[in-house]
mmCIF file of C-alpha atoms in Angstrom:
data_model
loop_
_atom_site.group_PDB
_atom_site.id
_atom_site.type_symbol
_atom_site.label_atom_id
_atom_site.label_comp_id
_atom_site.label_asym_id
_atom_site.label_seq_id
_atom_site.Cartn_x
_atom_site.Cartn_y
_atom_site.Cartn_z
ATOM 1 C CA MET A 1 16.416 -23.917 -3.416
ATOM 2 C CA SER A 2 15.679 -24.216 0.196
ATOM 3 C CA SER A 3 12.007 -25.132 1.267
ATOM 4 C CA GLU A 4 11.503 -21.922 2.886
ATOM 5 C CA LEU A 5 12.615 -19.905 -0.310
ATOM 6 C CA ARG A 6 10.423 -22.303 -2.303
ATOM 7 C CA ILE A 7 7.535 -21.600 -0.365
ATOM 8 C CA ARG A 8 8.159 -17.728 -0.229
ATOM 9 C CA THR A 9 8.564 -17.530 -3.999
ATOM 10 C CA ILE A 10 5.352 -19.578 -4.812
ATOM 11 C CA VAL A 11 3.417 -17.423 -2.316
ATOM 12 C CA GLY A 12 5.120 -14.376 -3.938
ATOM 13 C CA LEU A 13 4.130 -15.339 -7.481
ATOM 14 C CA GLY A 14 0.518 -16.094 -6.233
ATOM 15 C CA LEU A 15 0.050 -12.857 -4.748
ATOM 16 C CA ILE A 16 1.460 -11.099 -7.705
ATOM 17 C CA ALA A 17 -0.849 -12.918 -10.127
ATOM 18 C CA MET A 18 -3.992 -12.327 -7.967
ATOM 19 C CA ALA A 19 -3.082 -8.443 -7.731
ATOM 20 C CA VAL A 20 -2.558 -8.317 -11.441
ATOM 21 C CA GLY A 21 -5.728 -10.073 -12.312
ATOM 22 C CA ALA A 22 -7.847 -7.958 -10.073
ATOM 23 C CA LEU A 23 -6.099 -4.981 -11.619
ATOM 24 C CA VAL A 24 -6.913 -6.010 -15.051
ATOM 25 C CA PHE A 25 -10.607 -6.915 -14.386
ATOM 26 C CA GLY A 26 -11.070 -3.527 -12.251
ATOM 27 C CA GLY A 27 -14.386 -2.547 -11.006
ATOM 28 C CA PHE A 28 -16.111 -4.960 -8.394
ATOM 29 C CA VAL A 29 -13.110 -7.486 -8.460
ATOM 30 C CA PHE A 30 -10.450 -4.796 -7.929
ATOM 31 C CA TRP A 31 -12.664 -3.493 -4.942
ATOM 32 C CA MET A 32 -13.359 -6.712 -3.438
ATOM 33 C CA LEU A 33 -9.566 -7.454 -3.149
ATOM 34 C CA LEU A 34 -8.590 -4.109 -1.740
ATOM 35 C CA SER A 35 -11.359 -4.439 0.815
ATOM 36 C CA ILE A 36 -10.405 -7.900 1.853
ATOM 37 C CA ALA A 37 -6.987 -6.585 2.390
ATOM 38 C CA GLY A 38 -8.176 -3.666 3.904
ATOM 39 C CA VAL A 39 -10.240 -5.590 6.809
ATOM 40 C CA LEU A 40 -7.323 -7.878 7.445
ATOM 41 C CA MET A 41 -4.775 -5.030 7.744
ATOM 42 C CA MET A 42 -7.079 -3.282 10.350
ATOM 43 C CA GLY A 43 -6.686 -6.646 12.427
ATOM 44 C CA GLU A 44 -2.923 -6.459 11.971
ATOM 45 C CA TRP A 45 -2.612 -2.637 12.772
ATOM 46 C CA GLY A 46 -4.731 -3.265 15.938
ATOM 47 C CA MET A 47 -2.125 -6.021 17.074
ATOM 48 C CA LEU A 48 0.745 -3.642 16.446
ATOM 49 C CA THR A 49 -1.028 -1.058 18.404
ATOM 50 C CA GLY A 50 -1.543 -3.065 21.322
ATOM 51 C CA ALA A 51 -5.428 -3.001 21.063
ATOM 52 C CA SER A 52 -7.460 -5.621 22.893
ATOM 53 C CA ALA A 53 -9.029 -8.611 20.971
ATOM 54 C CA ASP A 54 -12.590 -6.699 21.282
ATOM 55 C CA GLN A 55 -11.097 -3.650 20.154
ATOM 56 C CA ARG A 56 -9.537 -4.986 17.055
ATOM 57 C CA LYS A 57 -12.917 -6.695 16.165
ATOM 58 C CA VAL A 58 -14.844 -3.315 16.548
ATOM 59 C CA ALA A 59 -12.296 -1.338 14.504
ATOM 60 C CA MET A 60 -12.469 -4.196 11.645
ATOM 61 C CA TYR A 61 -16.131 -3.665 11.603
ATOM 62 C CA ALA A 62 -15.940 0.073 11.506
ATOM 63 C CA VAL A 63 -13.476 0.106 8.617
ATOM 64 C CA SER A 64 -15.822 -2.292 6.789
ATOM 65 C CA VAL A 65 -18.340 0.522 6.529
ATOM 66 C CA PRO A 66 -16.346 3.080 4.373
ATOM 67 C CA LEU A 67 -14.777 0.131 2.305
ATOM 68 C CA ALA A 68 -18.216 -1.071 1.661
ATOM 69 C CA ILE A 69 -19.643 2.145 0.143
ATOM 70 C CA LEU A 70 -16.588 2.511 -2.181
ATOM 71 C CA CYS A 71 -18.051 -0.502 -3.968
ATOM 72 C CA PRO A 72 -18.635 0.401 -7.765
ATOM 73 C CA VAL A 73 -22.400 -0.675 -7.320
ATOM 74 C CA ALA A 74 -22.655 1.624 -4.224
ATOM 75 C CA ALA A 75 -21.462 5.313 -4.103
ATOM 76 C CA GLY A 76 -17.851 4.394 -5.176
ATOM 77 C CA VAL A 77 -15.050 6.802 -4.511
ATOM 78 C CA SER A 78 -17.124 9.779 -3.454
ATOM 79 C CA TRP A 79 -17.631 12.418 -0.617
ATOM 80 C CA LEU A 80 -19.851 10.000 1.082
ATOM 81 C CA GLY A 81 -17.023 7.487 1.279
ATOM 82 C CA PHE A 82 -14.652 10.114 2.615
ATOM 83 C CA GLY A 83 -17.382 11.099 4.928
ATOM 84 C CA LEU A 84 -17.799 7.458 6.410
ATOM 85 C CA MET A 85 -14.126 7.194 6.651
ATOM 86 C CA MET A 86 -13.974 10.189 8.915
ATOM 87 C CA ALA A 87 -17.049 9.063 10.815
ATOM 88 C CA SER A 88 -15.348 5.605 11.422
ATOM 89 C CA PHE A 89 -12.207 7.109 12.570
ATOM 90 C CA PHE A 90 -14.151 9.153 15.312
ATOM 91 C CA PHE A 91 -16.296 6.160 16.110
ATOM 92 C CA VAL A 92 -13.205 4.064 16.863
ATOM 93 C CA LEU A 93 -11.655 6.892 18.690
ATOM 94 C CA ILE A 94 -14.413 7.477 20.856
ATOM 95 C CA THR A 95 -15.324 3.907 21.664
ATOM 96 C CA SER A 96 -11.407 2.704 22.210
ATOM 97 C CA ARG A 97 -10.306 5.924 23.402
ATOM 98 C CA ALA A 98 -6.943 4.874 21.445
ATOM 99 C CA ILE A 99 -5.882 7.289 18.778
ATOM 100 C CA LYS A 100 -3.250 4.960 17.466
ATOM 101 C CA LEU A 101 -6.011 2.251 16.841
ATOM 102 C CA ALA A 102 -8.287 4.933 15.117
ATOM 103 C CA LEU A 103 -5.410 6.174 12.858
ATOM 104 C CA GLY A 104 -5.709 2.835 11.203
ATOM 105 C CA ILE A 105 -9.044 3.638 9.412
ATOM 106 C CA LEU A 106 -6.937 6.370 7.657
ATOM 107 C CA TYR A 107 -4.011 4.370 7.014
ATOM 108 C CA ILE A 108 -6.283 1.724 5.209
ATOM 109 C CA CYS A 109 -9.005 3.867 3.621
ATOM 110 C CA LEU A 110 -7.045 6.495 1.941
ATOM 111 C CA PRO A 111 -4.800 4.339 -0.062
ATOM 112 C CA VAL A 112 -7.841 2.145 -1.118
ATOM 113 C CA MET A 113 -9.781 5.293 -2.259
ATOM 114 C CA ALA A 114 -6.794 6.504 -4.052
ATOM 115 C CA LEU A 115 -6.360 3.043 -5.936
ATOM 116 C CA LEU A 116 -9.808 2.742 -6.810
ATOM 117 C CA PHE A 117 -9.936 6.484 -7.967
ATOM 118 C CA LEU A 118 -6.898 5.845 -10.274
ATOM 119 C CA ARG A 119 -8.259 2.659 -11.655
ATOM 120 C CA GLY A 120 -11.709 4.204 -12.402
ATOM 121 C CA GLN A 121 -10.416 6.849 -14.830
ATOM 122 C CA ALA A 122 -11.643 6.545 -18.167
ATOM 123 C CA PRO A 123 -11.196 5.359 -20.716
ATOM 124 C CA ASP A 124 -10.665 1.893 -19.107
ATOM 125 C CA SER A 125 -7.228 1.143 -20.306
ATOM 126 C CA HIS A 126 -6.176 4.762 -18.921
ATOM 127 C CA GLY A 127 -7.306 3.856 -15.541
ATOM 128 C CA LEU A 128 -5.593 0.656 -15.779
ATOM 129 C CA LEU A 129 -2.257 2.366 -16.706
ATOM 130 C CA LEU A 130 -2.484 4.502 -13.793
ATOM 131 C CA ALA A 131 -3.428 2.056 -11.085
ATOM 132 C CA PHE A 132 -0.501 -0.211 -12.593
ATOM 133 C CA TRP A 133 1.967 2.768 -12.411
ATOM 134 C CA ALA A 134 1.142 3.456 -8.729
ATOM 135 C CA LEU A 135 1.447 -0.365 -7.776
ATOM 136 C CA GLY A 136 4.252 -1.164 -10.213
ATOM 137 C CA LEU A 137 6.446 1.554 -8.705
ATOM 138 C CA VAL A 138 6.324 0.103 -5.251
ATOM 139 C CA TRP A 139 7.327 -3.344 -6.690
ATOM 140 C CA ALA A 140 10.201 -1.845 -8.872
ATOM 141 C CA THR A 141 11.411 0.354 -5.843
ATOM 142 C CA ASP A 142 11.467 -2.913 -3.521
ATOM 143 C CA ILE A 143 13.496 -4.756 -6.436
ATOM 144 C CA GLY A 144 15.915 -1.988 -7.130
ATOM 145 C CA ALA A 145 16.315 -1.391 -3.265
ATOM 146 C CA TYR A 146 17.021 -4.999 -2.562
ATOM 147 C CA PHE A 147 19.640 -5.300 -5.266
ATOM 148 C CA ALA A 148 21.451 -2.143 -4.632
ATOM 149 C CA GLY A 149 21.628 -2.619 -0.985
ATOM 150 C CA ARG A 150 23.013 -6.273 -1.422
ATOM 151 C CA SER A 151 25.443 -5.329 -4.059
ATOM 152 C CA ILE A 152 26.784 -1.909 -2.885
ATOM 153 C CA GLY A 153 25.894 -1.798 0.981
ATOM 154 C CA GLY A 154 27.331 1.313 2.626
ATOM 155 C CA PRO A 155 25.904 3.575 5.339
ATOM 156 C CA LYS A 156 22.455 2.592 6.950
ATOM 157 C CA LEU A 157 19.501 4.524 6.063
ATOM 158 C CA ALA A 158 17.561 4.186 9.581
ATOM 159 C CA PRO A 159 19.561 1.799 11.612
ATOM 160 C CA ARG A 160 17.296 2.033 14.589
ATOM 161 C CA VAL A 161 14.300 1.296 12.715
ATOM 162 C CA SER A 162 15.390 -1.079 9.824
ATOM 163 C CA PRO A 163 19.180 -2.229 10.172
ATOM 164 C CA SER A 164 19.065 -4.088 6.860
ATOM 165 C CA LYS A 165 18.214 -0.466 4.921
ATOM 166 C CA THR A 166 20.950 1.557 3.444
ATOM 167 C CA TRP A 167 21.086 4.745 1.449
ATOM 168 C CA SER A 168 22.454 2.783 -1.456
ATOM 169 C CA GLY A 169 19.110 0.774 -1.370
ATOM 170 C CA LEU A 170 17.105 3.969 -1.399
ATOM 171 C CA GLY A 171 18.956 5.364 -4.372
ATOM 172 C CA GLY A 172 18.714 1.880 -6.164
ATOM 173 C CA GLY A 173 14.936 2.089 -5.508
ATOM 174 C CA VAL A 174 14.570 5.574 -6.868
ATOM 175 C CA LEU A 175 16.395 4.633 -10.031
ATOM 176 C CA ALA A 176 14.253 1.653 -10.645
ATOM 177 C CA ALA A 177 11.101 3.601 -10.051
ATOM 178 C CA LEU A 178 12.207 6.323 -12.524
ATOM 179 C CA LEU A 179 13.040 3.643 -14.948
ATOM 180 C CA THR A 180 9.636 2.043 -14.543
ATOM 181 C CA GLY A 181 7.893 5.550 -14.840
ATOM 182 C CA PHE A 182 9.811 6.389 -18.066
ATOM 183 C CA LEU A 183 9.243 2.935 -19.813
ATOM 184 C CA LEU A 184 5.580 3.459 -19.088
ATOM 185 C CA TYR A 185 5.731 6.934 -20.648
ATOM 186 C CA ARG A 186 7.663 5.488 -23.727
ATOM 187 C CA PHE A 187 5.455 2.471 -24.208
ATOM 188 C CA ALA A 188 2.105 3.016 -22.669
ATOM 189 C CA ASP A 189 1.780 6.869 -22.815
ATOM 190 C CA LEU A 190 2.098 7.711 -19.153
ATOM 191 C CA PRO A 191 2.134 11.445 -18.764
ATOM 192 C CA ILE A 192 5.721 12.620 -18.844
ATOM 193 C CA GLN A 193 4.978 14.588 -15.620
ATOM 194 C CA LEU A 194 3.883 11.359 -13.651
ATOM 195 C CA ALA A 195 7.046 9.584 -15.068
ATOM 196 C CA ALA A 196 9.306 12.268 -13.723
ATOM 197 C CA ALA A 197 7.383 12.084 -10.215
ATOM 198 C CA SER A 198 8.170 8.318 -10.060
ATOM 199 C CA GLY A 199 11.300 8.908 -8.129
ATOM 200 C CA LEU A 200 9.333 10.846 -5.506
ATOM 201 C CA LEU A 201 6.817 7.906 -4.950
ATOM 202 C CA ALA A 202 9.873 5.537 -4.601
ATOM 203 C CA VAL A 203 10.797 7.791 -1.601
ATOM 204 C CA ALA A 204 7.208 7.661 -0.487
ATOM 205 C CA ALA A 205 7.255 3.666 -0.519
ATOM 206 C CA GLN A 206 10.374 3.553 1.475
ATOM 207 C CA LEU A 207 8.984 5.842 4.049
ATOM 208 C CA GLY A 208 5.956 3.605 4.190
ATOM 209 C CA ASP A 209 8.236 0.537 4.620
ATOM 210 C CA LEU A 210 9.941 2.433 7.631
ATOM 211 C CA LEU A 211 6.809 3.366 9.194
ATOM 212 C CA GLU A 212 5.673 -0.280 9.494
ATOM 213 C CA SER A 213 9.062 -1.463 10.573
ATOM 214 C CA ALA A 214 8.940 1.139 13.529
ATOM 215 C CA MET A 215 5.602 0.021 14.682
ATOM 216 C CA LYS A 216 6.772 -3.720 14.628
ATOM 217 C CA ARG A 217 10.048 -2.830 16.337
ATOM 218 C CA ARG A 218 7.852 -0.856 18.873
ATOM 219 C CA ALA A 219 5.509 -4.035 19.300
ATOM 220 C CA GLY A 220 8.555 -6.551 19.487
ATOM 221 C CA VAL A 221 7.369 -8.474 16.635
ATOM 222 C CA LYS A 222 9.129 -9.512 13.301
ATOM 223 C CA ASP A 223 5.983 -9.333 11.125
ATOM 224 C CA SER A 224 2.495 -7.882 11.377
ATOM 225 C CA SER A 225 1.010 -11.507 11.164
ATOM 226 C CA ASN A 226 1.722 -14.893 10.002
ATOM 227 C CA LEU A 227 -0.811 -15.012 7.345
ATOM 228 C CA LEU A 228 1.317 -15.260 4.242
ATOM 229 C CA PRO A 229 3.834 -18.013 4.599
ATOM 230 C CA GLY A 230 7.205 -16.634 4.038
ATOM 231 C CA HIS A 231 5.984 -13.065 3.759
ATOM 232 C CA GLY A 232 4.319 -12.115 7.150
ATOM 233 C CA GLY A 233 1.164 -10.137 7.108
ATOM 234 C CA VAL A 234 -0.767 -8.185 4.749
ATOM 235 C CA MET A 235 0.701 -4.894 5.988
ATOM 236 C CA ASP A 236 4.033 -6.449 5.450
ATOM 237 C CA ARG A 237 3.293 -6.646 1.587
ATOM 238 C CA LEU A 238 1.505 -3.364 1.239
ATOM 239 C CA ASP A 239 3.244 -0.999 3.604
ATOM 240 C CA GLY A 240 4.813 0.755 0.406
ATOM 241 C CA VAL A 241 1.623 1.009 -1.369
ATOM 242 C CA VAL A 242 -0.179 2.814 1.732
ATOM 243 C CA THR A 243 2.105 5.840 1.396
ATOM 244 C CA THR A 244 2.520 5.732 -2.442
ATOM 245 C CA ALA A 245 -1.037 5.465 -3.622
ATOM 246 C CA PRO A 246 -2.550 8.660 -2.116
ATOM 247 C CA LEU A 247 0.363 10.572 -3.183
ATOM 248 C CA ALA A 248 0.134 9.024 -6.843
ATOM 249 C CA ALA A 249 -3.419 10.166 -6.856
ATOM 250 C CA LEU A 250 -2.578 13.554 -5.754
ATOM 251 C CA LEU A 251 0.180 13.910 -8.471
ATOM 252 C CA TYR A 252 -2.345 12.780 -11.044
ATOM 253 C CA LEU A 253 -4.895 15.457 -10.088
ATOM 254 C CA VAL A 254 -2.286 18.183 -9.829
ATOM 255 C CA LEU A 255 0.305 17.371 -12.397
ATOM 256 C CA ALA A 256 -1.737 15.709 -15.118
ATOM 257 C CA GLY A 257 -4.698 18.088 -14.901
ATOM 258 C CA ALA A 258 -7.311 15.478 -14.101
#
């Protein structure tokens, strides 16, 4: 194993352990991890959109306001949190006059709200299952897409945006997500409607990946940052979660009758 691969593996396992640990603890611990990730992502988003250093600092301060109110010992996931998210969006838009930078507020806060909403569903084990479903599908999609793309290959999915992605990879990701969903249905009592919708979330995860790839290509960079050795930035690790989590929460509300 090369030194680069060894570092990537160690960091990757550490990130998974940290995410699973925070997910199991829930509450304040889960909120804290998501909030730290959100502030870091705002800085990376600012760099990808070409914002100045001062604009990035203002945006990072602004996004911390709705993230703070989402704390379980504050208002939690509520209309107040949603209102502060919109207020922060307009604040950044007015002060920076940069719509792309301001959109980062929504890009970050919506998935954080969605994951906290899913994890907060009672009883506690039910919330843990829902949040694990939303995150686990992204991991399964990435793994399925990687192995299917490498072993099958074929036509490119979006060659101008991400030359390495293929249609076979997308298919492998969808199948892996569906398998994960139905395993959670069989062994953890995930509602069958959500298990059946897992393939749709896999497509959403791939779209999130392509969105960030397009931003990086436009910015002329390989990674959103070099914060995580061998993995790039926080956005690079969570690009699929950003699009999947809000859709997962919406599907839960509609299909599971929450």
